[in-house]
Coordinates of N, CA and C in Angstrom, one line a residue:
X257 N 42.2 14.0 -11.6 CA 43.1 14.9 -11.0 C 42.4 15.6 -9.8
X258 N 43.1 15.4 -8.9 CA 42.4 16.7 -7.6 C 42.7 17.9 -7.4
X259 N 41.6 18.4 -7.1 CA 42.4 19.8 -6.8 C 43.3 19.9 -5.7
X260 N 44.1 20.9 -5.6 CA 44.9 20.6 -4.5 C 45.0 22.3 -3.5
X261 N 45.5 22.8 -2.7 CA 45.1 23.9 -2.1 C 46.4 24.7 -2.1
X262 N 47.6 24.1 -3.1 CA 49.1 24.5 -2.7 C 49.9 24.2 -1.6
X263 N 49.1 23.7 -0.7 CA 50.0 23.4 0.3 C 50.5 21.6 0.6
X264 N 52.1 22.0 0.2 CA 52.0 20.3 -0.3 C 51.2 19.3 -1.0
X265 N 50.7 19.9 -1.6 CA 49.7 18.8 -2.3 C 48.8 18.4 -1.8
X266 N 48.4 18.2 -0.7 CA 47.0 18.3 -0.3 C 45.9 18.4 -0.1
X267 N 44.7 17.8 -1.0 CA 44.0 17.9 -1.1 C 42.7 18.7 -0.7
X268 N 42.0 19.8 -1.3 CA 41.1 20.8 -0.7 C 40.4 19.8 0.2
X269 N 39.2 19.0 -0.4 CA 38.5 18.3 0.1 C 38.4 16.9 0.7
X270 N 37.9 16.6 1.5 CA 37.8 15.1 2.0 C 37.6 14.1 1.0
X271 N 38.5 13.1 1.3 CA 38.5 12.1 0.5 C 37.3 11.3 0.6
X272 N 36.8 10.2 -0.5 CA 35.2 9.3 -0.3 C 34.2 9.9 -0.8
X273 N 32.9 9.5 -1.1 CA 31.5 9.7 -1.2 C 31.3 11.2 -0.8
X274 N 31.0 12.1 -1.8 CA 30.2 13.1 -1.7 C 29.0 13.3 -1.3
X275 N 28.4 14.3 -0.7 CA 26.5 14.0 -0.7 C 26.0 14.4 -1.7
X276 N 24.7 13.8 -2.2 CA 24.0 14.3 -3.4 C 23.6 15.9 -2.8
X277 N 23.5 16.8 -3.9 CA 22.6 18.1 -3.0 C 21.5 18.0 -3.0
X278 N 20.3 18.4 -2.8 CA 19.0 18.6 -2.8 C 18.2 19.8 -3.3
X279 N 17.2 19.6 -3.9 CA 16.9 21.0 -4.3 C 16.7 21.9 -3.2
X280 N 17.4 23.6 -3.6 CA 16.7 24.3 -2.7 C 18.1 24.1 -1.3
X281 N 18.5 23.1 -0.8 CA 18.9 22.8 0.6 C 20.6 22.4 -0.2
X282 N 20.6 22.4 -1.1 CA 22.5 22.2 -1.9 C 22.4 21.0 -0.5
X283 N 24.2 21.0 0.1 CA 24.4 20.2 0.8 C 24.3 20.3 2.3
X284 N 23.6 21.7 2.8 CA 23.2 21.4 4.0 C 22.8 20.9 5.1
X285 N 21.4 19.6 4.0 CA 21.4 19.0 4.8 C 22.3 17.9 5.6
X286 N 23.5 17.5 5.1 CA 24.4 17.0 6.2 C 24.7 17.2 7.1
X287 N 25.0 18.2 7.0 CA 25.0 18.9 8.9 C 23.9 20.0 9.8
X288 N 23.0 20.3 8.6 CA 22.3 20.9 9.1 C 22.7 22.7 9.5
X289 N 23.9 23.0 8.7 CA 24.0 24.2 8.8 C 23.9 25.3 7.3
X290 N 24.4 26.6 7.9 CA 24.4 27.3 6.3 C 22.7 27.7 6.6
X291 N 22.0 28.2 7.3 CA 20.6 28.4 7.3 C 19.5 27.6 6.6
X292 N 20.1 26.3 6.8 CA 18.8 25.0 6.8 C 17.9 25.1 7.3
X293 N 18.0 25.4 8.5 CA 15.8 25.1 9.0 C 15.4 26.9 8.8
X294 N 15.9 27.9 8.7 CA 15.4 28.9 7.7 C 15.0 28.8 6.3
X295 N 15.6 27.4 5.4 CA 15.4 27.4 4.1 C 13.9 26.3 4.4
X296 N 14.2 25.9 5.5 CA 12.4 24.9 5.6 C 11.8 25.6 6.2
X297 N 11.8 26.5 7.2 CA 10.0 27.2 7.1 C 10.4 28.0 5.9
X298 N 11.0 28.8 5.4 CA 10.7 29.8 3.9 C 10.1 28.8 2.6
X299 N 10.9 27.6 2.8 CA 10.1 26.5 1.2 C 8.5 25.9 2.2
X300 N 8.4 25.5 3.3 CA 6.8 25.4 4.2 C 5.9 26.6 3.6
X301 N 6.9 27.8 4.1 CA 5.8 28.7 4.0 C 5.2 29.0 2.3
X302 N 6.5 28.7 1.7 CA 6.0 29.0 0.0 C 5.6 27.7 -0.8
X303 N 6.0 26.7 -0.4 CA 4.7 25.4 -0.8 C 3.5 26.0 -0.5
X304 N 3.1 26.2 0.7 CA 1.6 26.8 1.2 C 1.1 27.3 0.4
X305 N 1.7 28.6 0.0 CA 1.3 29.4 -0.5 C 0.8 29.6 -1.9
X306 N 2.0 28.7 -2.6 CA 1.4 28.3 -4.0 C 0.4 27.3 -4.3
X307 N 0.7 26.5 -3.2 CA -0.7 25.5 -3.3 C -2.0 26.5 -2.5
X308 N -1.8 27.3 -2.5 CA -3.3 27.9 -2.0 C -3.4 29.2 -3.6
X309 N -2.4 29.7 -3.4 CA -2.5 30.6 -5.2 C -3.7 29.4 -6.4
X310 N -2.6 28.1 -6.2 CA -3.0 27.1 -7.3 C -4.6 27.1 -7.1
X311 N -5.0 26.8 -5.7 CA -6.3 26.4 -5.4 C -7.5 27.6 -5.7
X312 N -6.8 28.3 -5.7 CA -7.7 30.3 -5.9 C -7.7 30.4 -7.4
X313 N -7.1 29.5 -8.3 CA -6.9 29.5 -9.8 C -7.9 28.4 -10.3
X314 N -7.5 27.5 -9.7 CA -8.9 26.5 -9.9 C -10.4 26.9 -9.4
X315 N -10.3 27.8 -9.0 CA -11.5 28.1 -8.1 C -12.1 29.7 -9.2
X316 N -11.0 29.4 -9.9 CA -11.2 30.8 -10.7 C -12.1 30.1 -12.0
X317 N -11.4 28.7 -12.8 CA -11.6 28.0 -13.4 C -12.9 27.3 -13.4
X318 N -13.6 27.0 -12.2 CA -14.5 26.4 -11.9 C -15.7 27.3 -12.0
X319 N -15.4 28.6 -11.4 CA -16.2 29.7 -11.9 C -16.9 30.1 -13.2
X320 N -15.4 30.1 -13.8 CA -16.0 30.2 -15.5 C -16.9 28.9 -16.1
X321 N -16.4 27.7 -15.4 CA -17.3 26.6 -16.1 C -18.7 26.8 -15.5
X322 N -19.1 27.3 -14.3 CA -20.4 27.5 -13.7 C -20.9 28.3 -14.9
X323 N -20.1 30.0 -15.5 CA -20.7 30.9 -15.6 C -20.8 30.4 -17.4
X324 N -20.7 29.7 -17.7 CA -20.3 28.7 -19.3 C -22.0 28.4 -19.0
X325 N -22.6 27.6 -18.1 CA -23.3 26.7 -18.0 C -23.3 25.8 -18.6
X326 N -21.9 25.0 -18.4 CA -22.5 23.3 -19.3 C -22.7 22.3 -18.7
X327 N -23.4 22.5 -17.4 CA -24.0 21.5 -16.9 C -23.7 21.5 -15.7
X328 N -23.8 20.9 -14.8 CA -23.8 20.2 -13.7 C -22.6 18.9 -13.9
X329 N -23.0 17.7 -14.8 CA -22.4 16.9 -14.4 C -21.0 16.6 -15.3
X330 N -20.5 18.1 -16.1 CA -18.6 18.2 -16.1 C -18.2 18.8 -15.0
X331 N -18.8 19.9 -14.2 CA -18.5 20.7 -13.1 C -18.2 19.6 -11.8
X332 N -18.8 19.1 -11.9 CA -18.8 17.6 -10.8 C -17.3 16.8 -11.5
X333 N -17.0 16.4 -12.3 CA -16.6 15.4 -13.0 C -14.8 16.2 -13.2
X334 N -15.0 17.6 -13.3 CA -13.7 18.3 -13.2 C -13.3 18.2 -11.6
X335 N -14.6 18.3 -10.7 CA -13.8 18.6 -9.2 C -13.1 16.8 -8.6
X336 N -13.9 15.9 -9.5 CA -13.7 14.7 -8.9 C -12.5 14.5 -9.7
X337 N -11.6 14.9 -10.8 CA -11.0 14.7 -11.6 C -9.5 15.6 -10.9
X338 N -9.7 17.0 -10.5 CA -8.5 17.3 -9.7 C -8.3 16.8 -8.3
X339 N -9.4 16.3 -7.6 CA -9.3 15.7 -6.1 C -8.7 14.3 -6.4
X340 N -8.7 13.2 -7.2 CA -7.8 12.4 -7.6 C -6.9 12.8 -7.9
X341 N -6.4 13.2 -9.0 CA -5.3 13.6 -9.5 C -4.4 14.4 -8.5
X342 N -5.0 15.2 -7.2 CA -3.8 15.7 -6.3 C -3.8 14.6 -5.2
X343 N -4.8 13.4 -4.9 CA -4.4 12.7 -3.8 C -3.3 11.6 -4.7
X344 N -3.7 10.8 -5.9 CA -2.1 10.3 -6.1 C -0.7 11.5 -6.7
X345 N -1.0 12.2 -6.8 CA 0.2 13.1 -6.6 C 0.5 13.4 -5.6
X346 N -0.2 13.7 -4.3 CA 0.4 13.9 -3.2 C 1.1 12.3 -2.3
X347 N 0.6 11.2 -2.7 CA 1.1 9.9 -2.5 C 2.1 9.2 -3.4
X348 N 2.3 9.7 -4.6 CA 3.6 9.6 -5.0 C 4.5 10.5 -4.9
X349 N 4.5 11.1 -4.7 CA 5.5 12.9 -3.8 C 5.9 12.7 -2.6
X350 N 5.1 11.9 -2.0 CA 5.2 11.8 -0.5 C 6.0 10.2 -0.7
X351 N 6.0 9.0 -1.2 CA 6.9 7.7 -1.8 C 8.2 8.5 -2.0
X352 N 8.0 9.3 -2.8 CA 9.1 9.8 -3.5 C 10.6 10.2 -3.0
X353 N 9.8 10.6 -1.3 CA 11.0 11.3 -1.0 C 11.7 10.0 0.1
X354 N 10.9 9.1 0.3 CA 11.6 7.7 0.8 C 12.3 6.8 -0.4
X355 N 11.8 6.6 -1.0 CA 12.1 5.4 -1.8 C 12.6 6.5 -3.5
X356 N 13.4 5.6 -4.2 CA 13.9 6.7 -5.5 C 12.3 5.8 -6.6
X357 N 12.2 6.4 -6.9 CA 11.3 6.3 -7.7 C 11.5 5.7 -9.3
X358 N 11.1 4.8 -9.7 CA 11.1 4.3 -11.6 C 11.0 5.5 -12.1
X359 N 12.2 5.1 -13.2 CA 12.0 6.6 -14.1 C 11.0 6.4 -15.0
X360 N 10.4 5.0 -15.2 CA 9.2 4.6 -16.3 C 7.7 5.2 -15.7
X361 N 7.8 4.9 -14.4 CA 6.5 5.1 -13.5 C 6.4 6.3 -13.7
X362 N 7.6 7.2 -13.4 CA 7.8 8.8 -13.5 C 7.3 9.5 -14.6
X363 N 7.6 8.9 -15.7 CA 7.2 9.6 -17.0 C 5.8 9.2 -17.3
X364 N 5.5 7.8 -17.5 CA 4.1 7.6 -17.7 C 3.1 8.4 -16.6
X365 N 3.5 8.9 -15.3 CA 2.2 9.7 -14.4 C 2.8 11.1 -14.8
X366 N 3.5 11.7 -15.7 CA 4.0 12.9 -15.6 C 2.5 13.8 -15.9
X367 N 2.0 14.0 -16.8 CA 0.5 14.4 -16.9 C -0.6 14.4 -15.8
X368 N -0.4 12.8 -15.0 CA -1.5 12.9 -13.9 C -0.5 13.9 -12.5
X369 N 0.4 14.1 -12.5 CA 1.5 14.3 -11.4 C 0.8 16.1 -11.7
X370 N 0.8 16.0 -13.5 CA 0.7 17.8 -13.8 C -0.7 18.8 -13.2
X371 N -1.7 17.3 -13.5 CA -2.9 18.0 -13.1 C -3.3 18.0 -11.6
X372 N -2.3 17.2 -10.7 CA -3.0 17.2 -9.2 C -1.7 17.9 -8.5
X373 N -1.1 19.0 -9.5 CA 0.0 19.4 -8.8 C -0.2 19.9 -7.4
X374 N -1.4 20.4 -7.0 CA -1.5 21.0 -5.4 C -0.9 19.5 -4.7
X375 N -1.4 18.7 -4.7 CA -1.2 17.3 -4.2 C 0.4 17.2 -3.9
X376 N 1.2 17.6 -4.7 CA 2.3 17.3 -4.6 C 3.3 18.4 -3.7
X377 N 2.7 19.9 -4.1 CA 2.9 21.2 -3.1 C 2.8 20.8 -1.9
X378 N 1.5 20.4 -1.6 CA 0.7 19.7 -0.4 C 2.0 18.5 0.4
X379 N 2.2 17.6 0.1 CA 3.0 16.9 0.1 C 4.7 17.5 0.4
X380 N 5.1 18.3 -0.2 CA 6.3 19.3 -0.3 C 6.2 20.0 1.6
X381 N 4.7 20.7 1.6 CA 4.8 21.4 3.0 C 4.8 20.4 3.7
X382 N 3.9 19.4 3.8 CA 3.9 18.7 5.0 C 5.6 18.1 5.5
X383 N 6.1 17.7 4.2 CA 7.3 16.8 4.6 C 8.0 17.7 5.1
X384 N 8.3 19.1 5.4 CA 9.1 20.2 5.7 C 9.1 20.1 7.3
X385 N 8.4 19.8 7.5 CA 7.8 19.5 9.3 C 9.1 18.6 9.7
X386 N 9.2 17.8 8.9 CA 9.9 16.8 10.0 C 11.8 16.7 9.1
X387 N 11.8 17.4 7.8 CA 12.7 17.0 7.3 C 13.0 18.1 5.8
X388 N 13.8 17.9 5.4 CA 14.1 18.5 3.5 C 13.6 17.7 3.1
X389 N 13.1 17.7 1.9 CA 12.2 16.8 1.3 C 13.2 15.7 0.6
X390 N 13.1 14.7 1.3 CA 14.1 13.5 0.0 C 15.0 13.8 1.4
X391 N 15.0 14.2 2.7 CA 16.5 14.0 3.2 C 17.0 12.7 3.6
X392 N 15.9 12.0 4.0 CA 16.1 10.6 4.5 C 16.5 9.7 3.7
X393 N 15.9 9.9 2.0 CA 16.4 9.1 1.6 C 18.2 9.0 0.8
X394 N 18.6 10.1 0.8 CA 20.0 10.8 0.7 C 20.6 10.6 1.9
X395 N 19.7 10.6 3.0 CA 21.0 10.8 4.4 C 21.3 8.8 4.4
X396 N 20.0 8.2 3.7 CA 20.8 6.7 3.7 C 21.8 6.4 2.5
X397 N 21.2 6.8 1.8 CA 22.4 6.1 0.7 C 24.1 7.2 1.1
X398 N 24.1 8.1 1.7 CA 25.5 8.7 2.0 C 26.0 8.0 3.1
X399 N 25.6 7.5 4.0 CA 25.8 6.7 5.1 C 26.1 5.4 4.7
X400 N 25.6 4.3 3.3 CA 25.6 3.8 2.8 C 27.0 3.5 2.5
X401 N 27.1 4.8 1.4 CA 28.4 4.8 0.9 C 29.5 5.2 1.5
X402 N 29.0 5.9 2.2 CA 30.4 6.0 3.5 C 31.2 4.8 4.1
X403 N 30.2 4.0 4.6 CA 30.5 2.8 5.1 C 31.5 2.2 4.5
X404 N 30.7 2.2 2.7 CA 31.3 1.6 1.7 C 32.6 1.7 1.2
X405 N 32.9 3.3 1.4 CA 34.3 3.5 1.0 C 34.9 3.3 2.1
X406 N 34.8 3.3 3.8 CA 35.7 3.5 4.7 C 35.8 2.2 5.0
X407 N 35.3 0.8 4.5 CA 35.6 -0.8 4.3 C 36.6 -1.3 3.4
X408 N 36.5 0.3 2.7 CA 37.6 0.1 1.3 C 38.7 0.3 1.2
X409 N 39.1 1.1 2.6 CA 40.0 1.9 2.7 C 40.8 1.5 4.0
X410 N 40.4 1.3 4.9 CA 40.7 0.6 5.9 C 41.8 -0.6 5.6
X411 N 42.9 -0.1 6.3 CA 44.4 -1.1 5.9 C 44.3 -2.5 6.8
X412 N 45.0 -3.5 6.4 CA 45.1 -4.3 7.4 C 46.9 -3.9 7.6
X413 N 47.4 -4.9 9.0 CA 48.0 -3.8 9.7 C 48.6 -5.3 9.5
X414 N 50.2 -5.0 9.5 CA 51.1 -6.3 9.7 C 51.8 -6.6 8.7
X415 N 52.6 -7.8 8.4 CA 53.3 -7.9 6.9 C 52.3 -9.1 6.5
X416 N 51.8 -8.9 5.5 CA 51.0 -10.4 5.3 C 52.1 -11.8 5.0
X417 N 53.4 -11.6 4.4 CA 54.0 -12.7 4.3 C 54.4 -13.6 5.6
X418 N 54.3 -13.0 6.6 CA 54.2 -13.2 8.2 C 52.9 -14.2 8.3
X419 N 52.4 -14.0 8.0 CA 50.5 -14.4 8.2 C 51.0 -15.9 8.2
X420 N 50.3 -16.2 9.3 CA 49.9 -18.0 9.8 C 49.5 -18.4 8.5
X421 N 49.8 -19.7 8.4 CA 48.6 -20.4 7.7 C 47.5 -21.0 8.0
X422 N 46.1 -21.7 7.6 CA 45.4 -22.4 8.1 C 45.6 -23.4 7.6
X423 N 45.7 -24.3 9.0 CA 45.6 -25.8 8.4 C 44.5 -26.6 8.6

């Protein structure tokens, strides 16, 4: 059933494919209004920010393992251990927002995704530069489906019992 707005029956909203919302950006990014490029430098500037908090916390962490003394070679083995873990986090974050992602792939790196979380913050600011994160890949599949319903909907025009035949 649709809503309708009381006036003759008429439907509030446009008929067809809805857009998905996005975090953070709901459906603005379609037209780009409602204070969109205010909500990407405010999420630029607060990815930054927490990926630099994050990094002052690990650096906090790293401290205590110095001030532990267990060695040299876990202190090594933990930095080489978050520098991977945020470069494929930042490279699957950054996939992510083109292509939709396996929800298998998703779950099995959920742990590695957890420990290289700057990677993925990292990832979050950079893509703000040029877009909402994931816009591109929502602004295809709506365009997609637009197409799709306005191929669906589109009348043919005439009486078809009129229609030529082919011989």
């Amino acid at each position: 059933m649709s809503a309708e707005n009381g006036k003759n029956g008429t439907p509030d909203t446009a008929a067809g494919p809805r857009p998905e919302p996005l975090r953070f950006y709901g459906t603005t990014w379609v037209d780009h209004d409602q204070g969109y490029l205010a909500r990407r430098v405010g999420l630029a500037v607060g990815s930054l920010a927490v990926a630099a908090a994050a990094c002052f916390v690990l650096r906090v962490a790293y401290q205590g393992l110095q001030i532990a003394d267990i060695g040299s070679f876990v202190s090594l083995l933990m930095i080489v251990m978050f520098a991977i873990c945020s470069a494929v986090a930042f490279r699957h974050t950054w996939s992510g927002f083109t292509s939709r992602p396996d929800p298998d792939r998703q779950a099995s790196m959920r742990g590695l995704l957890a420990i290289g979380f700057v990677g993925s913050l990292l990832a979050y600011f950079f893509r703000t530069f040029t877009e909402a994160p994931g816009e591109q890949l929502h602004r295809e599949e709506y365009e997609k489906a637009r197409e799709e319903y306005e191929k669906r909907t589109t009348r043919r025009s005439g009486n078809p019992s009129k229609k030529r035949r082919r011989k």
